[in-house]
């Protein structure tokens, strides 16, 4: 009989049960942990890193190309483009794809070689279009150093390396032919059927900024830098308005980084930037810059010059120039000869001391800084970012305040002994005329620019009230002009000013404080336009891509500083300045001009080597004097004292202002109003009398206001000089040829500088030329002489051409 199996003891059973329970528990724990870790990983990948991994996936599967928006155009007030953007293309390479492309060529050649060997045929492999081939081709076309391109190709992990930003269309077209295999690396045509398209070289659409007028208004417009962003000027100020919104092209690619068919391409349109309509006028700007440059060169001004033309009834800036300037299409190049000479001297000094630098890097940094500083000097707009002591051009503000406060009237008189003593100052303050102006009316005191008279006005106004006018005229606050870089001048604190009448005395004639030219012309405009202070501005409108007006400037005045009645009295006094005072050289034939000259000492410039110190000479003028429409302020910093011309605003700057106003006023629609005397010399069209009898021709000329003389002995006019229809001064003498032929020999222009009007006219007439008078003609001092002529002596002109002669009064002091 079989025995029964032994049952495990209870202890053994309990042990087994514990083991099973623990095993199950461990398995459950491990399962939970495993699934927990798996769940955490899924959460991490799908939730936490979702966006990052999605971006990586998109980057692996697609190629995106930014489409640059077309930057808005800058127009002058007449719609003339000043800054435009044209289509360009940026060339870039993918070193990773180029490496793959080279390897694929080598693999294909190996396969072909093996196949040929199996067939017993010979095979000569062609040249592999490798990185060197691509670098040579792109370097030649784009003008980029081949070594730089090869260095970029060494970044074999990269898919985007820029070779050339914003290539012009003709260059981009040649790159495209190179990519398509139509030309080789040397530019030679590839035979049809043998083209091999390159991989890893791409082009993306972009835009490039062009400035059609080069240096015109450069210090106002500014430029777009290498990153296609506004660097300075309006381009920087209105960057967010002009730049627009970039678009995007997304193209699918396969595992070998090759673009797939175009049905996988998505295109997101770029939104073009808005355009700006400026208040500048290209013709006014050209006249302003041309004449300022000529003035600076004539008087060898050490620190250049500025000029502003403004609409007195709105604050619109019609012209603004700062000299030296630069070419916007080559903004990194020194444009001014004087600046280039200074840079050359500085670099020579650095080279001389090269051994004093610890490392070559330090020396190169010094060279770079010297170059950068000089380049940035020409970028400055000194109309808004530089201050100066205004001198006598500030006196209209003192005059306006004195008249408004009633401390002087048009009947007030002044006695000038040549100086005046002010309490608290140990020595007399001199007048420009050291022997004194004697007894003067208010109008005469302003015309003489008499310092003692203006000091007296200031003292009558009082420190507290005068300081309030400085604030009211906006001199201590930003003008609010829509430009970058504006600064404000330096003034004494109100507490200090109110306790010091010496400051009041010097402020009254424009010394010991500073302003920007823009601050001053804005305040001067308020003195003559009825008392209204405006915010100066350069941008009149913003236009969308369709030409619709998005924004329009509001020309509401900020406040009225003086009354209409006071303003009219100021205009009357300032018209006298030009008609009979220190501003005689600012006269313009046919126009009533008001103005004020200025010659301001530059504080702290007097030294043992320069005992007279440096000065800023200036002239403010406006027209018409009885109903002002436009005002202009010119300044010239540190003219040479060795030019033979007395250093003053009236002698150096006013003649230039006369030229500019004579050129721009007719263009701006301000019609001349000639006096009877001026009408004789006004421009008129010459009648055509060829074919008429001598008697009839003379009668026709005389009825048109022209004198004439005859050459020859015939009875009929066979030719005339100037020709019929020519515009010449009405007092010109017309030459009639009777039976003879008009000579073809050119006339040699004589030198008439220094001659009186009658002497100059006779000299030019004898040379067969016609004189047109400009500048000071209504002066009675007997010191009016020709100071410049439009054509240099010794040059050649055809018979009967017009030579404009500028006359000036050398007796003026300011």
C-alpha positions as a printed Julia matrix, in Angstrom:
814×3 Matrix{Float64}:
  0.0     0.0     0.0
  1.45    3.33   -1.13
  2.15    5.87    1.5
  0.45    9.31    1.41
  2.56   12.27    0.27
  3.81   14.38    3.07
  2.12   17.69    3.36
  4.28   20.73    3.61
  4.36   22.21    6.93
  2.37   25.29    7.61
  5.59   27.24    7.9
  6.69   26.18    4.44
  3.35   27.04    3.0
  3.41   30.42    4.62
  6.94   30.99    3.28
  5.87   30.13   -0.26
  2.88   32.4     0.02
  5.05   35.25    1.21
  7.45   34.66   -1.67
  4.61   34.66   -4.2
  3.09   37.77   -2.66
  6.42   39.56   -2.69
  7.08   38.44   -6.24
  3.71   39.75   -7.37
  4.3    42.97   -5.43
  7.73   43.43   -6.99
  6.29   42.72  -10.46
  3.49   45.2    -9.88
  5.96   47.75   -8.56
  8.28   47.22  -11.51
  5.34   47.42  -13.88
  4.11   50.6   -12.32
  7.61   52.1   -12.39
  8.14   50.99  -15.97
  4.83   52.38  -17.13
  5.4    55.48  -15.02
  8.74   56.08  -16.68
  7.22   55.37  -20.08
  4.34   57.71  -19.33
  6.79   60.4   -18.14
  8.85   59.99  -21.29
  5.77   60.26  -23.46
  4.68   63.33  -21.51
  8.14   64.83  -21.87
  8.27   64.21  -25.63
  4.68   65.0   -26.55
  3.88   67.76  -24.08
  6.98   69.41  -22.66
  9.18   69.21  -25.77
  6.35   69.31  -28.28
  7.18   72.7   -29.79
 10.94   72.07  -29.8
 10.65   68.66  -31.48
  8.05   69.99  -33.88
 10.46   72.75  -34.9
 13.23   70.18  -35.4
 10.93   68.02  -37.5
  9.88   70.96  -39.63
 13.53   71.97  -40.03
 14.43   68.43  -41.16
 11.52   68.18  -43.59
 11.32   71.71  -44.96
 13.47   74.59  -46.09
 12.19   78.08  -45.25
 13.32   81.22  -47.04
 12.55   84.71  -45.75
 11.06   87.08  -48.32
 12.12   90.6   -47.44
  9.37   93.19  -47.58
  9.93   96.1   -49.92
 10.96   99.09  -47.84
  8.83  102.2   -48.18
  9.94  104.99  -50.52
 10.9   108.48  -49.36
  9.47  111.26  -51.55
 10.07  114.99  -51.5
  7.07  117.33  -51.3
  6.6   117.14  -55.1
  6.68  113.34  -55.31
 10.32  113.05  -56.38
 11.83  109.8   -54.98
 14.74  110.43  -52.6
 15.17  106.85  -51.35
 13.91  103.75  -53.15
 14.23   99.99  -52.78
 14.96   97.75  -55.75
 14.85   93.97  -56.08
 18.06   92.21  -55.14
 19.02   88.63  -54.25
 21.13   87.28  -51.4
 23.39   84.39  -52.37
 23.98   81.68  -49.75
 25.4    78.17  -49.65
 24.65   74.96  -47.75
 28.07   73.39  -46.97
 26.31   70.2   -45.89
 24.59   69.8   -49.28
 27.74   70.75  -51.17
 29.59   67.95  -49.36
 26.84   65.49  -50.23
 26.81   66.76  -53.83
 30.56   66.2   -54.2
 30.3    62.7   -52.72
 27.4    61.82  -55.02
 29.52   62.83  -58.05
 32.4    60.66  -56.87
 30.07   57.68  -56.21
 28.5    58.01  -59.65
 31.91   58.1   -61.31
 32.98   54.99  -59.4
 29.85   53.14  -60.55
 30.43   54.14  -64.16
 34.07   53.08  -63.91
 33.08   49.65  -62.57
 30.49   49.13  -65.29
 33.01   50.07  -67.97
 35.56   47.64  -66.48
 33.05   44.75  -66.59
 32.44   45.45  -70.25
 36.13   45.77  -70.91
 35.72   49.38  -71.92
 37.87   52.31  -70.9
 36.39   55.14  -68.83
 37.88   58.55  -68.23
 36.18   60.27  -65.27
 35.3    63.98  -65.69
 36.27   66.73  -63.27
 34.31   66.76  -60.05
 32.55   70.04  -59.38
 33.83   70.31  -55.83
 33.92   73.07  -53.25
 36.93   74.71  -54.89
 35.07   74.86  -58.21
 32.04   76.47  -56.58
 34.2    78.92  -54.58
 36.05   80.0   -57.72
 32.84   80.58  -59.65
 31.01   82.47  -56.92
 34.11   84.47  -56.01
 34.54   85.62  -59.59
 30.9    86.61  -60.08
 30.25   88.2   -56.7
 33.64   89.81  -56.14
 34.11   87.88  -52.87
 37.49   86.46  -51.89
 37.64   82.77  -52.81
 39.31   81.91  -49.51
 36.41   83.39  -47.53
 33.93   81.19  -49.4
 36.08   78.09  -48.84
 36.23   78.88  -45.13
 32.43   78.98  -45.02
 32.33   75.59  -46.77
 34.36   74.06  -43.95
 31.26   74.37  -41.73
 29.93   71.09  -43.13
 27.17   70.86  -40.54
 25.67   74.17  -41.66
 22.91   74.6   -44.2
 22.98   78.39  -44.4
 26.1    80.5   -44.98
 25.69   83.9   -46.64
 28.16   84.6   -49.44
 26.86   87.99  -50.65
 24.04   90.15  -49.35
 21.73   91.9   -51.78
 23.38   91.28  -55.13
 22.11   93.42  -57.96
 19.9    91.76  -60.57
 22.53   91.44  -63.31
 24.93   89.75  -60.88
 22.2    87.48  -59.55
 21.32   86.4   -63.09
 24.93   85.3   -63.71
 24.96   83.35  -60.44
 21.77   81.64  -61.59
 23.42   80.61  -64.87
 26.36   79.24  -62.88
 24.03   77.21  -60.62
 22.19   75.82  -63.66
 25.5    74.74  -65.2
 25.22   77.05  -68.2
 28.65   78.59  -67.48
 31.67   77.14  -65.73
 33.71   78.6   -62.87
 35.69   80.79  -65.3
 32.56   82.17  -66.93
 32.9    80.14  -70.15
 29.69   78.77  -71.73
 29.07   75.04  -71.19
 28.11   73.12  -74.37
 24.42   72.27  -74.64
 23.64   68.86  -73.18
 26.64   68.9   -70.83
 25.12   71.19  -68.2
 25.21   69.89  -64.65
 23.17   71.76  -62.07
 24.96   72.56  -58.82
 23.52   71.66  -55.47
 23.98   73.61  -52.26
 24.03   77.1   -53.83
 20.87   79.14  -53.44
 19.48   82.63  -53.81
 16.72   84.29  -51.84
 14.83   87.44  -52.8
 15.81   90.61  -50.98
 15.75   94.35  -51.55
 18.49   96.95  -51.78
 18.26  100.64  -50.9
 19.22  103.24  -53.48
 19.46  107.0   -53.14
 19.01  108.58  -56.6
 20.48  111.95  -55.58
 23.53  110.6   -53.74
 24.53  113.18  -51.13
 21.4   115.35  -51.39
 19.82  115.78  -47.93
 22.08  112.99  -46.65
 22.17  114.32  -43.09
 18.37  114.35  -42.99
 17.5   111.12  -44.84
 20.16  108.88  -43.3
 20.87  105.41  -44.69
 20.03  101.72  -44.42
 22.9    99.69  -42.96
 24.26   96.28  -43.9
 21.43   94.53  -42.04
 18.83   96.41  -44.09
 17.86   98.46  -41.04
 17.81  102.23  -40.73
 21.21  103.38  -39.5
 20.75  107.11  -38.92
 18.39  109.92  -39.94
 14.81  109.39  -41.06
 15.65  105.84  -42.14
 16.28  105.02  -38.47
 13.57  107.25  -36.97
 10.85  105.68  -39.12
 12.28  102.14  -39.23
  9.07  100.5   -37.96
  7.01  102.39  -40.56
  9.3   101.83  -43.54
 10.46   98.23  -43.05
  7.14   96.36  -43.51
  6.64   92.7   -42.54
  8.75   89.94  -44.12
  7.12   87.01  -45.9
  8.16   83.35  -46.02
  8.54   80.57  -48.56
  8.39   77.03  -47.09
  9.59   74.19  -49.36
  9.5    70.47  -48.53
 12.75   68.51  -48.9
 13.67   64.83  -48.85
 16.18   62.95  -46.69
 18.99   64.05  -48.99
 18.08   67.72  -48.46
 16.88   68.06  -52.05
 13.86   70.24  -52.68
 10.71   68.3   -53.62
  8.29   69.36  -56.33
  6.71   72.75  -56.1
  3.28   71.39  -55.06
  4.81   71.08  -51.58
  5.71   74.78  -51.45
  3.85   77.31  -49.31
  4.16   81.05  -49.83
  3.36   83.74  -47.27
  3.25   87.21  -48.8
  5.44   90.0   -47.46
  3.68   93.19  -46.41
  5.54   96.15  -47.88
  6.49   99.11  -45.72
  4.73  102.44  -45.79
  6.18  105.36  -47.74
  6.9   108.85  -46.46
  6.19  112.17  -48.14
  8.7   114.69  -46.81
  8.44  118.46  -46.56
 11.83  118.78  -48.29
 11.99  120.16  -51.81
 14.83  118.78  -53.96
 15.3   122.1   -55.8
 15.48  124.11  -52.57
 17.77  121.49  -51.04
 20.08  121.54  -54.05
 20.38  125.34  -53.97
 20.99  125.3   -50.22
 23.73  122.64  -50.36
 25.43  124.02  -53.47
 25.77  127.52  -52.08
 26.72  126.44  -48.55
 29.51  124.27  -49.93
 30.77  127.18  -52.05
 30.67  129.51  -49.0
 32.57  127.05  -46.79
 35.29  126.59  -49.39
 35.56  130.32  -50.14
 36.1   131.23  -46.48
 37.87  128.0   -45.48
 35.49  127.38  -42.57
 37.14  125.03  -40.11
 33.97  123.41  -38.77
 31.6   123.56  -41.71
 28.18  125.16  -41.9
 24.45  124.62  -41.58
 21.37  125.85  -43.38
 17.63  125.55  -42.78
 14.72  126.78  -44.91
 11.35  126.62  -43.13
  7.74  127.49  -43.84
  7.07  130.17  -41.21
  3.35  129.38  -41.04
  3.55  125.63  -40.38
  7.06  124.65  -39.25
  7.56  122.49  -42.36
 11.27  122.16  -43.15
 11.68  122.76  -46.89
 15.47  122.46  -46.87
 18.04  121.38  -44.27
 21.76  121.04  -44.86
 24.73  120.25  -42.66
 28.25  120.5   -44.04
 30.31  118.35  -44.38
 27.96  115.73  -45.74
 28.37  112.35  -47.48
 27.1   110.07  -50.25
 24.22  107.9   -49.03
 25.11  105.17  -51.54
 28.6   104.9   -50.01
 28.0   106.02  -46.43
 31.18  104.41  -45.13
 33.41  106.47  -47.43
 34.83  109.83  -46.37
 33.19  112.28  -48.77
 34.72  115.58  -47.67
 38.3   116.39  -48.73
 39.07  118.2   -45.48
 37.89  115.27  -43.36
 39.88  112.88  -45.53
 42.99  115.0   -45.0
 42.41  114.99  -41.24
 42.0   111.19  -41.27
 45.14  110.73  -43.37
 47.12  112.85  -40.9
 45.7   110.92  -37.94
 46.52  107.54  -39.49
 50.04  108.74  -40.29
 50.47  109.72  -36.63
 49.24  106.3   -35.49
 51.62  104.58  -37.9
 54.49  106.69  -36.59
 53.7   105.56  -33.02
 52.88  101.98  -33.97
 55.69  100.63  -31.82
 54.14  102.11  -28.69
 51.19   99.71  -28.83
 51.55   96.48  -26.84
 49.9    94.33  -29.48
 48.98   94.57  -33.14
 45.34   94.23  -32.09
 45.58   97.43  -30.03
 47.06   99.31  -32.97
 44.37   98.05  -35.36
 41.7    99.04  -32.82
 43.12  102.58  -32.72
 43.09  102.76  -36.54
 39.53  101.48  -36.63
 38.39  104.02  -34.03
 40.05  106.94  -35.85
 38.35  105.94  -39.1
 35.0   105.36  -37.42
 35.1   108.72  -35.63
 35.77  110.57  -38.88
 33.02  108.72  -40.74
 30.54  109.47  -37.97
 31.52  113.14  -38.07
 30.15  113.42  -41.6
 26.94  111.59  -40.59
 26.05  114.28  -38.05
 23.23  116.72  -38.65
 24.53  119.83  -36.91
 21.21  121.58  -37.39
 19.81  119.48  -34.54
 22.7   117.78  -32.72
 25.14  120.68  -32.22
 24.74  123.91  -30.27
 26.44  127.29  -30.64
 26.27  130.82  -29.28
 23.91  132.58  -31.72
 25.15  136.15  -31.32
 23.17  138.92  -32.98
 20.75  136.61  -34.83
 19.21  136.17  -31.37
 18.41  139.88  -31.08
 14.99  139.62  -32.78
 13.82  137.65  -29.72
 15.0   140.39  -27.37
 13.32  142.97  -29.61
 10.06  141.01  -29.67
 10.01  140.6   -25.87
 10.77  144.31  -25.3
  8.02  145.43  -27.68
  5.52  142.92  -26.24
  6.22  144.07  -22.69
  5.92  147.71  -23.73
  9.36  148.7   -22.4
 10.19  150.08  -25.86
  8.1   151.41  -28.73
  8.83  152.31  -32.33
  9.46  155.85  -31.06
 12.09  154.84  -28.48
 15.6   156.21  -29.07
 19.03  155.05  -27.91
 22.4   156.73  -27.54
 25.45  154.55  -28.24
 28.93  155.69  -27.22
 30.57  152.44  -28.33
 30.16  150.54  -25.05
 27.95  150.15  -22.02
 28.62  149.34  -18.37
 26.56  146.72  -16.58
 26.34  146.43  -12.81
 28.35  143.47  -11.59
 30.73  143.4   -14.56
 34.08  145.09  -14.14
 34.63  146.32  -17.69
 32.47  147.88  -20.42
 30.69  145.66  -22.96
 31.62  146.91  -26.42
 29.55  147.54  -29.49
 30.65  146.4   -32.96
 31.25  150.05  -33.79
 33.73  151.11  -31.14
 33.28  154.84  -31.72
 29.58  154.37  -31.18
 26.43  154.75  -33.3
 25.37  157.96  -31.58
 21.67  158.83  -31.36
 19.43  156.14  -32.93
 15.78  155.32  -33.35
 14.64  151.79  -32.49
 14.69  150.86  -36.19
 18.21  152.23  -36.63
 19.48  150.48  -33.48
 18.22  147.15  -34.84
 19.66  147.96  -38.28
 23.04  148.75  -36.71
 22.88  145.64  -34.5
 23.82  147.89  -31.59
 24.81  145.85  -28.52
 24.29  148.66  -25.97
 20.77  149.25  -27.3
 19.83  145.58  -26.93
 21.42  145.37  -23.49
 19.26  148.33  -22.49
 16.17  146.52  -23.8
 17.08  143.4   -21.84
 17.64  145.31  -18.6
 14.26  147.03  -19.01
 12.53  143.67  -19.46
 14.12  142.29  -16.28
 15.61  138.9   -15.47
 12.45  137.06  -14.42
 10.33  138.18  -17.37
 13.2   137.64  -19.85
 13.68  134.08  -18.6
  9.96  133.43  -19.12
 10.33  134.5   -22.74
 13.26  132.1   -23.2
 10.92  129.32  -22.12
  7.97  130.63  -24.15
 10.02  130.64  -27.33
 10.77  126.94  -26.72
 14.51  127.31  -26.34
 14.83  125.12  -23.23
 12.79  122.16  -24.47
 13.12  119.81  -27.45
 11.5   121.23  -30.54
  9.75  117.9   -31.11
 11.08  117.58  -34.65
 10.56  114.08  -36.07
 14.27  113.31  -36.32
 16.84  111.39  -34.26
 19.58  113.04  -32.22
 18.09  116.4   -31.24
 19.75  118.13  -28.3
 18.9   121.29  -26.36
 21.17  124.2   -25.6
 22.94  125.25  -22.42
 21.31  127.92  -20.28
 21.84  129.28  -16.79
 19.42  127.96  -14.17
 16.45  130.2   -13.48
 17.66  130.9    -9.95
 21.14  131.85  -11.14
 19.81  133.96  -14.03
 17.36  135.9   -11.88
 20.14  136.95   -9.52
 22.6   138.05  -12.18
 21.93  140.99  -14.52
 25.26  140.34  -16.26
 23.79  137.12  -17.7
 20.72  139.08  -18.8
 22.95  141.65  -20.52
 24.91  139.03  -22.46
 21.79  136.98  -23.31
 20.19  140.12  -24.74
 22.69  140.17  -27.61
 23.04  136.38  -27.97
 26.13  135.4   -25.97
 27.06  133.03  -23.05
 24.37  130.44  -23.85
 23.88  127.99  -26.7
 21.09  126.84  -28.99
 20.76  124.51  -31.97
 20.09  126.16  -35.34
 16.67  124.48  -35.37
 15.7   125.87  -31.95
 16.71  129.35  -33.08
 14.93  129.39  -36.45
 11.75  128.12  -34.82
 11.84  130.99  -32.32
 12.76  133.51  -35.05
  9.78  132.33  -37.11
  7.51  133.0   -34.13
  8.82  136.57  -34.02
  7.68  137.31  -37.59
  4.64  135.06  -38.28
  2.26  136.71  -35.85
  3.82  135.22  -32.75
  2.96  131.54  -33.26
  5.38  128.8   -32.17
  5.19  125.65  -34.31
  6.68  122.18  -34.05
  9.18  121.81  -36.91
  8.7   118.66  -38.97
 10.15  116.81  -41.96
  7.55  114.09  -42.62
  4.24  115.4   -43.91
  2.44  112.14  -44.79
  2.68  108.37  -44.42
  1.32  106.4   -47.4
  0.36  102.73  -47.62
  1.41  100.45  -50.47
 -1.5   101.69  -52.6
 -0.67  105.36  -52.06
 -3.46  106.03  -49.57
 -2.73  108.52  -46.78
 -2.29  106.68  -43.48
 -1.13  109.65  -41.42
 -1.05  113.42  -41.96
  0.98  115.89  -39.91
 -1.04  118.32  -37.81
  0.39  121.85  -38.06
 -1.55  123.38  -35.18
  0.67  125.92  -33.38
  1.81  125.09  -29.84
  1.18  128.58  -28.47
  1.23  132.26  -29.32
  4.27  133.92  -27.76
  3.75  137.54  -28.9
  0.86  139.44  -30.44
  0.22  140.05  -34.13
  0.89  143.76  -33.57
  4.27  143.12  -31.96
  5.2   140.7   -34.72
  4.42  143.32  -37.38
  6.75  145.81  -35.64
  9.53  143.2   -35.5
  9.13  142.57  -39.24
  9.36  146.3   -39.93
 12.63  146.61  -38.0
 14.14  143.5   -39.62
 13.24  144.71  -43.11
 15.19  147.88  -42.3
 18.21  145.69  -41.38
 18.39  144.4   -44.96
 17.38  147.61  -46.68
 19.72  149.95  -44.81
 21.53  148.11  -42.02
 24.04  145.31  -41.5
 22.05  142.95  -43.73
 22.42  144.96  -46.96
 24.27  142.09  -48.62
 21.18  139.92  -48.18
 19.11  142.0   -50.61
 17.39  140.15  -53.47
 16.27  142.06  -56.55
 12.48  142.11  -56.77
 11.82  141.0   -53.19
 11.25  142.66  -49.83
 13.61  140.81  -47.51
 13.85  141.01  -43.74
 16.77  139.59  -41.83
 19.39  139.75  -39.11
 23.14  139.25  -39.23
 25.22  137.61  -36.52
 28.88  137.33  -35.55
 29.2   135.38  -32.31
 32.36  134.86  -30.3
 33.05  131.25  -29.37
 33.65  131.39  -25.63
 37.02  129.98  -24.56
 38.7   130.07  -27.98
 40.98  133.06  -27.36
 44.56  131.95  -26.84
 48.04  133.4   -27.21
 48.16  131.98  -30.74
 44.6   133.07  -31.49
 44.07  136.38  -29.64
 40.88  137.27  -31.52
 39.35  133.85  -30.91
 37.01  131.92  -33.19
 33.56  133.04  -34.29
 30.36  131.66  -35.77
 29.01  133.95  -38.49
 25.37  133.7   -39.48
 22.43  135.31  -41.23
 18.68  134.89  -40.86
 16.34  136.17  -43.54
 12.7   135.85  -44.56
 10.45  136.83  -47.45
  8.3   138.6   -48.29
  9.08  140.97  -45.42
  5.51  142.28  -45.23
  3.89  138.81  -45.41
  6.47  136.15  -44.51
  6.16  132.73  -46.12
  9.66  131.3   -45.77
 12.52  131.86  -43.36
 16.14  130.76  -43.71
 19.0   130.55  -41.23
 22.61  129.99  -42.34
 25.55  129.49  -39.96
 29.27  129.07  -40.69
 31.61  127.88  -37.95
 35.12  129.34  -37.66
 35.82  130.98  -41.02
 39.39  131.94  -41.78
 40.47  135.47  -40.94
 42.87  135.5   -43.9
 40.46  135.7   -46.84
 40.57  139.47  -47.32
 36.92  139.76  -46.25
 35.96  141.34  -42.93
 34.8   138.5   -40.66
 31.09  139.0   -40.07
 27.76  137.43  -40.9
 26.86  140.46  -43.01
 29.95  140.15  -45.21
 30.42  136.39  -45.37
 27.0   134.76  -45.03
 24.45  137.35  -46.21
 25.69  137.28  -49.86
 25.23  133.51  -49.93
 21.75  133.89  -48.44
 20.95  136.39  -51.19
 21.96  133.88  -53.87
 19.88  131.1   -52.33
 16.78  133.24  -51.83
 17.11  134.59  -55.37
 17.08  131.01  -56.67
 14.39  129.45  -54.48
 11.76  132.18  -54.01
 10.53  132.16  -57.64
 10.49  128.37  -57.55
  8.46  128.35  -54.31
  5.83  130.53  -55.95
  6.79  133.85  -54.35
  6.39  136.31  -57.2
  8.85  139.22  -57.43
  7.55  142.73  -56.91
 10.0   145.0   -58.7
 10.45  148.66  -57.95
 10.61  151.0   -60.93
 14.4   150.98  -60.72
 14.59  147.19  -60.38
 12.12  146.64  -63.2
 14.67  148.03  -65.64
 17.0   145.15  -64.86
 14.35  142.44  -64.47
 14.51  139.39  -66.7
 12.58  139.55  -69.96
 12.36  137.65  -73.23
 14.31  139.12  -76.16
 12.11  139.8   -79.23
 13.04  138.07  -82.47
 13.79  140.78  -85.04
 15.71  138.77  -87.65
 14.43  139.69  -91.11
 13.1   143.08  -90.08
 14.39  146.37  -91.34
 16.8   148.28  -89.11
 14.17  150.85  -88.17
 11.47  148.27  -87.38
 13.91  146.12  -85.39
 15.03  149.06  -83.25
 11.45  150.1   -82.63
 10.49  146.58  -81.55
 13.47  146.33  -79.2
 12.76  149.71  -77.65
  9.09  148.85  -77.1
 10.22  145.72  -75.22
 12.52  147.85  -73.05
 15.83  146.79  -74.6
 18.62  148.98  -75.9
 20.38  147.82  -79.06
 23.38  148.52  -81.23
 24.1   147.51  -84.81
 27.08  145.92  -86.51
 27.38  146.02  -90.28
 26.03  148.27  -92.98
 22.97  146.53  -94.41
 19.31  147.55  -94.18
 18.0   144.24  -92.84
 18.74  142.39  -89.6
 20.39  139.1   -90.53
 21.1   137.88  -86.99
 21.0   139.01  -83.38
 22.68  138.37  -80.01
 21.11  137.13  -77.82
 18.77  135.13  -80.0
 15.05  135.79  -79.98
 13.33  134.21  -76.98
 16.4   134.31  -74.73
 15.71  135.44  -71.14
 18.07  138.26  -70.17
 17.99  141.36  -67.94
 15.72  144.0   -69.38
 18.53  146.56  -69.34
 20.72  144.43  -71.61
 22.0   145.8   -74.91
 21.02  143.59  -77.86
 23.42  143.37  -80.81
 21.83  143.45  -84.29
 23.84  142.24  -87.29
 23.11  144.04  -90.57
 24.2   142.13  -93.62
 27.04  140.49  -91.74
 27.43  137.07  -90.16
 27.44  136.67  -86.4
 30.95  135.72  -85.28
 31.44  132.22  -83.89
 34.43  133.11  -81.74
 33.76  132.6   -78.03
 34.02  135.46  -75.54
 36.53  135.38  -72.73
 34.91  136.18  -69.37
 36.67  139.13  -67.7
 37.21  139.46  -63.95
 34.76  142.02  -62.55
 35.14  141.28  -58.83
 35.85  144.53  -56.98
 34.28  146.75  -59.66
 31.25  148.96  -59.18
 28.01  148.02  -60.93
 28.57  150.46  -63.79
 32.21  149.39  -64.22
 31.29  145.7   -64.2
 28.5   146.23  -66.7
 30.77  148.16  -69.09
 33.51  145.52  -68.8
 31.16  142.64  -69.58
 29.47  144.55  -72.41
 32.85  145.21  -74.0
 33.52  141.47  -73.82
 30.26  140.76  -75.68
 28.44  139.48  -72.58
 25.4   140.58  -70.59
 25.44  141.32  -66.87
 22.68  140.29  -64.48
 22.76  142.05  -61.1
 22.25  140.2   -57.79
 22.75  141.1   -54.14
 23.14  144.53  -52.59
 21.88  147.13  -55.03
 19.93  149.51  -52.81
 22.82  150.52  -50.54
 23.84  154.15  -50.4
 27.2   153.89  -48.67
 29.23  154.05  -51.87
 30.94  150.78  -50.91
 28.95  148.46  -53.17
 31.23  146.39  -55.37
 31.09  143.06  -57.18
 31.98  140.24  -54.79
 31.47  137.21  -57.06
 30.49  136.24  -60.59
 28.68  133.17  -61.9
 31.37  132.3   -64.49
 35.05  132.42  -63.54
 37.33  134.85  -65.29
 39.19  133.3   -68.18
 36.4   130.89  -69.05
 34.76  131.03  -72.49
 31.13  131.74  -73.34
 29.26  132.36  -76.56
 28.51  135.96  -77.47
 25.48  137.37  -75.61
 25.44  134.94  -72.71
 24.47  136.19  -69.27
 26.93  136.49  -66.38
 25.32  136.96  -62.95
 27.34  139.31  -60.75
 26.76  139.39  -56.99
 27.27  142.81  -55.4
 27.99  143.47  -51.75
 28.5   146.37  -49.37
 31.85  146.01  -47.61
 31.04  148.69  -45.03
 28.64  146.57  -42.94
 29.61  145.64  -39.36
 27.67  143.36  -37.02
